Amino acid sequence: MTKASPLVFGRHTGHEQVVFCHDAGSGLRAIIALHSTALGPALGGTRFYPYESEDAALEDVLHLSRGMTYKNALAGLDHGGGKAVIIGDPELDKSETQLRAYGRFVQSLGGRYITACDVGTYVADMDIVARESRWVTGRSPAEGGAGDSSVLTAFGVFQGMRAAAERLWGGTSLAGRRVGVAGVGKVGSKLTGLLLDEGASVVVTDVSEHALDQLRAAHPQVDVVDDTTALLGAGIDVYAPCALGGALDDDTMTLLTEGKVAAVCGGANNQLAHAGIEKSLDDAGILYAPDYVVNSGGVIQVADELHGFSFDRARTKATKIFDTTREIFQLAADDGVPPAVAADRLAERRIAAVSRLRDVYLG
């Protein structure tokens, strides 16, 4: 196994450390990015994805890890932001040896990075990674873990959506509202269930027919459309992107405006395709619930695992996503800025305030 090579990108991206990991025997190619450990050890999931190039993987992991710094800060966790990506097709390339090789690289960081599940990785994968590293969360209950973190991720998005409803319509209920969910995998399918239980109507789309078939079997009352364009034209009140990042681009902005969508609140990470989209949303009168705020239920769940997991305790913490989202909307209104800007400011205040305490020598 080759050694990990730490590369410092701080002058360019603000990251503390970026580690490229390669193990020829298993075929592992991975990148671990630590954006900040100001609040504590970096915590964030491992994404297994068939990136077109190493440069594309690097760009993604840098964006994702920075988002985790802000997400963990606003979730009230004593963790900084980190993320990892494994380059490959999880359906074809994933193996025990590859995951265990990856686990050794995680272990080599000595606790500066704690990993968990993300797109393309599952609880069973984390159990394998944990055979080589103690710094793994999102494991199965049989292995002392919390299990599927998408449960509280979806719950947190639902809490953020309730806060958006209150801001827009004066009440937190989504009953009678129509919500469009793009991506009905681990998070989107659970969010759909919560919305239906609330009395909302739901229209969905996904590139995976298997995911759609599973959703139809569980919730036959949902409407299914071919693509996001059809979804945004289906008379929805709220758009919930729950697949990969970059969902909110210029073309989507046009569709949101034409469709008279009132709010965007979903589980996907890094939804803003480029700088300026947050202002376009605000100028169009579309209320945006910042993704790293509302989708933090999963990281709240896996962080709780480090202290001896209690689902009730973690769920109580995730319920506070409603309060945080409400505070961000109010701060945005008071400061005359988009909610995404207000969220960044709130996160940066906590990071600065808590990290200052590290100046106190404890001996």
CSV table of C-alpha atoms in Angstrom, one decimal:
chain,number,residue,atom,x,y,z
A,1,MET,CA,0.0,0.0,0.0
A,2,THR,CA,1.3,3.4,-0.9
A,3,LYS,CA,1.4,6.2,1.7
A,4,ALA,CA,-1.2,9.0,1.6
A,5,SER,CA,0.3,12.3,0.4
A,6,PRO,CA,-1.0,15.3,2.3
A,7,LEU,CA,-1.4,18.4,0.1
A,8,VAL,CA,-2.1,21.7,1.7
A,9,PHE,CA,-4.4,23.9,-0.4
A,10,GLY,CA,-5.1,26.5,2.2
A,11,ARG,CA,-3.9,29.4,0.1
A,12,HIS,CA,-6.3,28.5,-2.7
A,13,THR,CA,-9.4,27.0,-1.1
A,14,GLY,CA,-9.1,27.5,2.7
A,15,HIS,CA,-8.7,23.8,3.2
A,16,GLU,CA,-6.4,22.6,6.0
A,17,GLN,CA,-5.4,19.4,4.3
A,18,VAL,CA,-6.2,17.3,1.2
A,19,VAL,CA,-5.0,13.7,1.1
A,20,PHE,CA,-4.9,11.6,-2.1
A,21,CYS,CA,-5.1,7.9,-1.4
A,22,HIS,CA,-4.0,5.1,-3.7
A,23,ASP,CA,-3.7,1.4,-3.2
A,24,ALA,CA,-2.7,-0.5,-6.3
A,25,GLY,CA,-3.7,-3.9,-5.0
A,26,SER,CA,-7.3,-3.1,-4.4
A,27,GLY,CA,-7.6,-0.4,-7.1
A,28,LEU,CA,-8.5,2.2,-4.5
A,29,ARG,CA,-8.4,5.8,-5.6
A,30,ALA,CA,-9.8,8.2,-3.0
A,31,ILE,CA,-9.4,11.8,-1.8
A,32,ILE,CA,-10.0,12.9,1.7
A,33,ALA,CA,-10.5,16.7,2.2
A,34,LEU,CA,-10.3,18.4,5.6
A,35,HIS,CA,-11.7,21.9,5.3
A,36,SER,CA,-11.6,22.9,8.9
A,37,THR,CA,-11.0,21.4,12.4
A,38,ALA,CA,-11.6,24.7,14.2
A,39,LEU,CA,-14.6,23.2,16.1
A,40,GLY,CA,-13.2,19.7,16.4
A,41,PRO,CA,-12.3,16.7,14.3
A,42,ALA,CA,-13.7,16.9,10.8
A,43,LEU,CA,-16.8,14.9,10.3
A,44,GLY,CA,-18.4,14.0,6.9
A,45,GLY,CA,-19.4,11.1,4.7
A,46,THR,CA,-17.6,9.1,2.0
A,47,ARG,CA,-19.0,9.4,-1.5
A,48,PHE,CA,-18.4,6.5,-3.9
A,49,TYR,CA,-19.0,7.8,-7.4
A,50,PRO,CA,-17.8,7.2,-11.0
A,51,TYR,CA,-16.2,10.7,-11.6
A,52,GLU,CA,-15.1,11.4,-15.1
A,53,SER,CA,-11.6,12.5,-13.9
A,54,GLU,CA,-9.6,12.9,-10.7
A,55,ASP,CA,-9.9,16.7,-11.2
A,56,ALA,CA,-13.7,16.3,-11.1
A,57,ALA,CA,-13.5,14.3,-7.9
A,58,LEU,CA,-11.2,16.8,-6.3
A,59,GLU,CA,-13.5,19.7,-7.2
A,60,ASP,CA,-16.5,17.8,-5.7
A,61,VAL,CA,-14.7,16.8,-2.4
A,62,LEU,CA,-13.4,20.4,-1.9
A,63,HIS,CA,-17.0,21.8,-2.2
A,64,LEU,CA,-18.5,19.0,-0.1
A,65,SER,CA,-16.0,19.3,2.7
A,66,ARG,CA,-16.4,23.1,2.9
A,67,GLY,CA,-20.2,22.6,3.1
A,68,MET,CA,-19.6,20.2,6.0
A,69,THR,CA,-17.8,22.9,8.0
A,70,TYR,CA,-20.8,25.1,7.8
A,71,LYS,CA,-23.3,22.3,8.3
A,72,ASN,CA,-21.7,21.0,11.4
A,73,ALA,CA,-21.3,24.5,12.8
A,74,LEU,CA,-25.0,25.3,12.4
A,75,ALA,CA,-26.0,21.9,13.7
A,76,GLY,CA,-24.3,22.8,17.0
A,77,LEU,CA,-21.8,20.1,16.7
A,78,ASP,CA,-18.2,20.1,18.0
A,79,HIS,CA,-16.9,19.0,14.7
A,80,GLY,CA,-15.2,20.6,11.7
A,81,GLY,CA,-15.9,19.8,8.1
A,82,GLY,CA,-14.4,17.0,6.1
A,83,LYS,CA,-15.5,14.7,3.2
A,84,ALA,CA,-14.1,11.9,1.2
A,85,VAL,CA,-14.7,10.5,-2.3
A,86,ILE,CA,-13.8,7.1,-3.7
A,87,ILE,CA,-13.5,7.2,-7.5
A,88,GLY,CA,-15.4,4.3,-9.2
A,89,ASP,CA,-18.7,2.8,-9.9
A,90,PRO,CA,-20.1,1.4,-6.6
A,91,GLU,CA,-22.1,-1.2,-8.5
A,92,LEU,CA,-19.1,-2.5,-10.3
A,93,ASP,CA,-15.9,-1.5,-8.4
A,94,LYS,CA,-16.7,-1.7,-4.7
A,95,SER,CA,-15.0,-4.5,-2.8
A,96,GLU,CA,-14.1,-5.5,0.7
A,97,THR,CA,-10.4,-5.0,0.1
A,98,GLN,CA,-11.0,-1.6,-1.4
A,99,LEU,CA,-13.1,-0.5,1.5
A,100,ARG,CA,-10.6,-1.9,4.0
A,101,ALA,CA,-7.7,-0.1,2.2
A,102,TYR,CA,-9.7,3.1,2.4
A,103,GLY,CA,-10.2,2.5,6.2
A,104,ARG,CA,-6.5,2.3,6.7
A,105,PHE,CA,-6.1,5.7,5.1
A,106,VAL,CA,-8.8,7.1,7.4
A,107,GLN,CA,-7.0,5.6,10.4
A,108,SER,CA,-3.7,7.2,9.3
A,109,LEU,CA,-5.2,10.6,10.0
A,110,GLY,CA,-5.3,9.8,13.7
A,111,GLY,CA,-8.9,11.0,14.3
A,112,ARG,CA,-8.6,14.3,12.4
A,113,TYR,CA,-11.3,12.9,10.1
A,114,ILE,CA,-14.3,10.8,11.0
A,115,THR,CA,-16.2,9.3,8.2
A,116,ALA,CA,-19.8,8.0,7.5
A,117,CYS,CA,-22.1,7.1,4.7
A,118,ASP,CA,-22.9,9.2,1.6
A,119,VAL,CA,-24.0,8.7,-2.0
A,120,GLY,CA,-22.9,5.2,-3.1
A,121,THR,CA,-22.0,4.0,0.4
A,122,TYR,CA,-24.1,2.2,2.9
A,123,VAL,CA,-24.2,1.0,6.5
A,124,ALA,CA,-22.7,-2.4,5.5
A,125,ASP,CA,-19.8,-0.5,3.8
A,126,MET,CA,-19.1,1.4,7.0
A,127,ASP,CA,-19.0,-1.8,9.0
A,128,ILE,CA,-16.2,-3.0,6.6
A,129,VAL,CA,-14.3,0.3,6.8
A,130,ALA,CA,-14.5,0.1,10.6
A,131,ARG,CA,-12.5,-3.1,10.5
A,132,GLU,CA,-9.5,-1.0,9.7
A,133,SER,CA,-10.3,2.3,11.5
A,134,ARG,CA,-11.9,3.4,14.7
A,135,TRP,CA,-12.9,6.7,13.2
A,136,VAL,CA,-16.1,5.5,11.5
A,137,THR,CA,-19.8,6.3,12.1
A,138,GLY,CA,-23.0,5.2,10.4
A,139,ARG,CA,-22.3,1.6,11.3
A,140,SER,CA,-25.0,-1.0,11.8
A,141,PRO,CA,-26.7,-1.4,15.2
A,142,ALA,CA,-25.1,-4.9,15.4
A,143,GLU,CA,-21.7,-3.2,15.3
A,144,GLY,CA,-22.7,-0.6,17.8
A,145,GLY,CA,-23.7,2.1,15.3
A,146,ALA,CA,-26.8,4.2,14.6
A,147,GLY,CA,-27.7,2.6,11.3
A,148,ASP,CA,-29.2,4.4,8.3
A,149,SER,CA,-28.6,8.2,8.7
A,150,SER,CA,-31.0,9.1,5.9
A,151,VAL,CA,-33.8,8.7,8.5
A,152,LEU,CA,-32.9,11.9,10.3
A,153,THR,CA,-31.6,13.6,7.1
A,154,ALA,CA,-35.2,13.4,5.7
A,155,PHE,CA,-36.6,14.4,9.1
A,156,GLY,CA,-34.4,17.5,9.2
A,157,VAL,CA,-35.4,18.5,5.6
A,158,PHE,CA,-39.0,18.2,6.7
A,159,GLN,CA,-38.3,20.5,9.7
A,160,GLY,CA,-36.7,23.0,7.4
A,161,MET,CA,-39.7,22.8,5.1
A,162,ARG,CA,-42.1,23.5,8.0
A,163,ALA,CA,-40.1,26.6,8.8
A,164,ALA,CA,-40.4,27.7,5.2
A,165,ALA,CA,-44.1,27.1,5.3
A,166,GLU,CA,-44.4,29.3,8.4
A,167,ARG,CA,-42.5,32.1,6.7
A,168,LEU,CA,-44.5,31.9,3.5
A,169,TRP,CA,-48.0,31.0,4.7
A,170,GLY,CA,-48.1,31.8,8.4
A,171,GLY,CA,-48.4,28.2,9.6
A,172,THR,CA,-46.0,25.2,9.8
A,173,SER,CA,-48.3,22.6,8.3
A,174,LEU,CA,-47.7,21.4,4.7
A,175,ALA,CA,-51.2,19.9,4.5
A,176,GLY,CA,-52.7,20.8,1.1
A,177,ARG,CA,-49.4,21.9,-0.3
A,178,ARG,CA,-47.9,20.3,-3.4
A,179,VAL,CA,-44.2,19.3,-3.1
A,180,GLY,CA,-42.0,18.2,-5.9
A,181,VAL,CA,-39.2,15.7,-4.9
A,182,ALA,CA,-36.4,15.2,-7.4
A,183,GLY,CA,-34.5,12.1,-6.4
A,184,VAL,CA,-36.3,9.4,-4.4
A,185,GLY,CA,-33.3,7.4,-3.1
A,186,LYS,CA,-32.4,7.0,0.6
A,187,VAL,CA,-33.5,10.6,1.6
A,188,GLY,CA,-36.1,11.5,-1.0
A,189,SER,CA,-38.2,8.4,-0.4
A,190,LYS,CA,-38.3,9.0,3.4
A,191,LEU,CA,-39.1,12.7,2.9
A,192,THR,CA,-42.0,11.7,0.6
A,193,GLY,CA,-43.4,9.5,3.3
A,194,LEU,CA,-43.2,12.3,5.9
A,195,LEU,CA,-44.9,14.7,3.5
A,196,LEU,CA,-47.8,12.3,2.7
A,197,ASP,CA,-48.3,11.7,6.4
A,198,GLU,CA,-48.6,15.5,6.8
A,199,GLY,CA,-51.3,15.7,4.2
A,200,ALA,CA,-49.3,17.2,1.4
A,201,SER,CA,-49.5,15.9,-2.2
A,202,VAL,CA,-46.2,14.8,-3.7
A,203,VAL,CA,-44.9,14.6,-7.3
A,204,VAL,CA,-41.6,12.9,-7.9
A,205,THR,CA,-39.0,12.1,-10.5
A,206,ASP,CA,-35.8,10.1,-10.6
A,207,VAL,CA,-33.4,8.7,-13.2
A,208,SER,CA,-33.6,5.3,-11.6
A,209,GLU,CA,-36.7,3.2,-12.5
A,210,HIS,CA,-35.9,0.9,-9.7
A,211,ALA,CA,-36.1,3.7,-7.2
A,212,LEU,CA,-39.4,4.9,-8.7
A,213,ASP,CA,-40.8,1.3,-8.6
A,214,GLN,CA,-40.0,1.0,-4.9
A,215,LEU,CA,-41.6,4.4,-4.2
A,216,ARG,CA,-44.8,3.5,-6.1
A,217,ALA,CA,-45.0,0.2,-4.2
A,218,ALA,CA,-44.8,2.0,-0.9
A,219,HIS,CA,-46.8,5.1,-1.8
A,220,PRO,CA,-49.1,4.5,-4.8
A,221,GLN,CA,-50.7,7.9,-4.4
A,222,VAL,CA,-47.6,9.9,-5.6
A,223,ASP,CA,-47.5,11.4,-9.0
A,224,VAL,CA,-44.5,10.4,-11.1
A,225,VAL,CA,-43.1,12.6,-14.0
A,226,ASP,CA,-40.4,12.0,-16.5
A,227,ASP,CA,-37.8,14.7,-15.4
A,228,THR,CA,-37.1,17.8,-13.4
A,229,THR,CA,-38.5,20.0,-16.1
A,230,ALA,CA,-41.9,18.3,-15.9
A,231,LEU,CA,-41.6,18.3,-12.1
A,232,LEU,CA,-41.1,22.1,-12.0
A,233,GLY,CA,-44.1,22.6,-14.3
A,234,ALA,CA,-46.4,20.4,-12.2
A,235,GLY,CA,-47.9,23.2,-10.1
A,236,ILE,CA,-45.8,22.6,-7.0
A,237,ASP,CA,-45.4,25.0,-4.1
A,238,VAL,CA,-42.1,23.6,-2.9
A,239,TYR,CA,-39.2,22.1,-4.8
A,240,ALA,CA,-37.1,19.5,-2.9
A,241,PRO,CA,-33.9,18.5,-4.8
A,242,CYS,CA,-32.7,15.3,-3.2
A,243,ALA,CA,-30.2,13.9,-5.7
A,244,LEU,CA,-26.7,15.2,-6.5
A,245,GLY,CA,-25.5,18.8,-6.2
A,246,GLY,CA,-25.8,21.7,-8.7
A,247,ALA,CA,-29.6,21.3,-8.9
A,248,LEU,CA,-30.1,25.1,-8.9
A,249,ASP,CA,-28.7,26.6,-12.1
A,250,ASP,CA,-29.7,29.3,-14.5
A,251,ASP,CA,-32.0,27.0,-16.5
A,252,THR,CA,-33.7,25.7,-13.3
A,253,MET,CA,-34.2,29.3,-12.1
A,254,THR,CA,-36.2,30.0,-15.2
A,255,LEU,CA,-38.3,27.0,-14.7
A,256,LEU,CA,-38.9,27.8,-11.0
A,257,THR,CA,-40.0,31.3,-11.9
A,258,GLU,CA,-42.3,30.2,-14.7
A,259,GLY,CA,-43.8,27.5,-12.5
A,260,LYS,CA,-44.4,30.0,-9.7
A,261,VAL,CA,-42.6,27.8,-7.1
A,262,ALA,CA,-42.7,29.4,-3.7
A,263,ALA,CA,-39.8,27.7,-2.0
A,264,VAL,CA,-36.8,25.4,-2.4
A,265,CYS,CA,-36.0,23.0,0.4
A,266,GLY,CA,-34.3,19.7,-0.3
A,267,GLY,CA,-31.8,17.1,0.9
A,268,ALA,CA,-29.1,17.4,-1.8
A,269,ASN,CA,-25.7,18.9,-1.0
A,270,ASN,CA,-24.3,21.9,-2.8
A,271,GLN,CA,-27.5,22.8,-4.6
A,272,LEU,CA,-26.3,26.2,-5.8
A,273,ALA,CA,-24.6,25.6,-9.1
A,274,HIS,CA,-22.6,28.9,-9.0
A,275,ALA,CA,-22.3,32.1,-7.1
A,276,GLY,CA,-25.2,34.5,-7.6
A,277,ILE,CA,-27.9,31.9,-7.8
A,278,GLU,CA,-28.8,32.6,-4.2
A,279,LYS,CA,-29.4,36.3,-5.2
A,280,SER,CA,-31.4,35.2,-8.2
A,281,LEU,CA,-33.7,33.1,-6.0
A,282,ASP,CA,-34.1,36.0,-3.6
A,283,ASP,CA,-34.8,38.5,-6.3
A,284,ALA,CA,-37.4,36.2,-7.8
A,285,GLY,CA,-39.2,36.0,-4.4
A,286,ILE,CA,-38.4,32.2,-4.1
A,287,LEU,CA,-37.6,31.3,-0.5
A,288,TYR,CA,-34.4,29.2,-0.3
A,289,ALA,CA,-33.8,27.0,2.7
A,290,PRO,CA,-30.0,26.6,2.7
A,291,ASP,CA,-29.2,22.9,1.9
A,292,TYR,CA,-26.5,22.5,4.5
A,293,VAL,CA,-28.8,23.7,7.2
A,294,VAL,CA,-31.9,21.6,6.5
A,295,ASN,CA,-30.0,18.4,5.5
A,296,SER,CA,-27.9,18.2,8.7
A,297,GLY,CA,-30.1,15.6,10.4
A,298,GLY,CA,-27.9,12.8,9.1
A,299,VAL,CA,-24.7,14.3,10.5
A,300,ILE,CA,-26.4,15.0,13.8
A,301,GLN,CA,-27.3,11.3,13.9
A,302,VAL,CA,-23.8,10.0,13.2
A,303,ALA,CA,-22.2,12.5,15.5
A,304,ASP,CA,-24.4,11.2,18.3
A,305,GLU,CA,-23.1,7.7,17.6
A,306,LEU,CA,-19.7,8.8,18.9
A,307,HIS,CA,-21.2,9.2,22.4
A,308,GLY,CA,-23.2,5.9,22.5
A,309,PHE,CA,-26.1,6.3,20.2
A,310,SER,CA,-29.6,7.4,21.3
A,311,PHE,CA,-32.1,7.8,18.5
A,312,ASP,CA,-34.4,9.9,20.7
A,313,ARG,CA,-31.6,12.2,21.7
A,314,ALA,CA,-30.5,12.6,18.1
A,315,ARG,CA,-34.0,13.2,16.9
A,316,THR,CA,-34.5,15.9,19.5
A,317,LYS,CA,-31.4,17.6,18.2
A,318,ALA,CA,-32.6,17.3,14.6
A,319,THR,CA,-35.9,18.9,15.6
A,320,LYS,CA,-33.9,22.1,16.2
A,321,ILE,CA,-33.3,22.4,12.5
A,322,PHE,CA,-36.7,24.1,12.4
A,323,ASP,CA,-35.5,26.7,14.9
A,324,THR,CA,-32.2,27.3,13.1
A,325,THR,CA,-33.9,27.6,9.7
A,326,ARG,CA,-36.5,30.1,11.1
A,327,GLU,CA,-33.6,32.1,12.7
A,328,ILE,CA,-31.8,32.2,9.3
A,329,PHE,CA,-35.0,33.5,7.5
A,330,GLN,CA,-35.4,36.2,10.1
A,331,LEU,CA,-31.7,37.2,10.0
A,332,ALA,CA,-31.9,37.4,6.2
A,333,ALA,CA,-34.9,39.6,6.4
A,334,ASP,CA,-33.3,41.9,9.0
A,335,ASP,CA,-30.0,42.2,7.1
A,336,GLY,CA,-31.6,42.4,3.6
A,337,VAL,CA,-29.6,39.5,2.3
A,338,PRO,CA,-30.5,36.1,0.8
A,339,PRO,CA,-30.9,33.2,3.3
A,340,ALA,CA,-27.8,31.5,2.0
A,341,VAL,CA,-25.7,34.6,3.0
A,342,ALA,CA,-27.4,34.8,6.4
A,343,ALA,CA,-26.7,31.1,7.0
A,344,ASP,CA,-23.0,31.6,6.2
A,345,ARG,CA,-22.8,34.5,8.5
A,346,LEU,CA,-24.4,32.6,11.4
A,347,ALA,CA,-22.1,29.6,10.9
A,348,GLU,CA,-19.0,31.8,10.7
A,349,ARG,CA,-20.0,33.6,14.0
A,350,ARG,CA,-20.1,30.2,15.8
A,351,ILE,CA,-16.9,29.0,14.3
A,352,ALA,CA,-15.1,32.2,15.3
A,353,ALA,CA,-16.6,32.3,18.8
A,354,VAL,CA,-15.9,28.7,19.7
A,355,SER,CA,-12.5,28.4,18.0
A,356,ARG,CA,-11.4,31.5,20.1
A,357,LEU,CA,-11.8,29.3,23.2
A,358,ARG,CA,-8.9,27.1,21.9
A,359,ASP,CA,-6.6,30.1,22.9
A,360,VAL,CA,-7.2,29.0,26.5
A,361,TYR,CA,-4.4,26.6,27.5
A,362,LEU,CA,-5.7,23.5,29.3
A,363,GLY,CA,-2.4,22.0,30.3
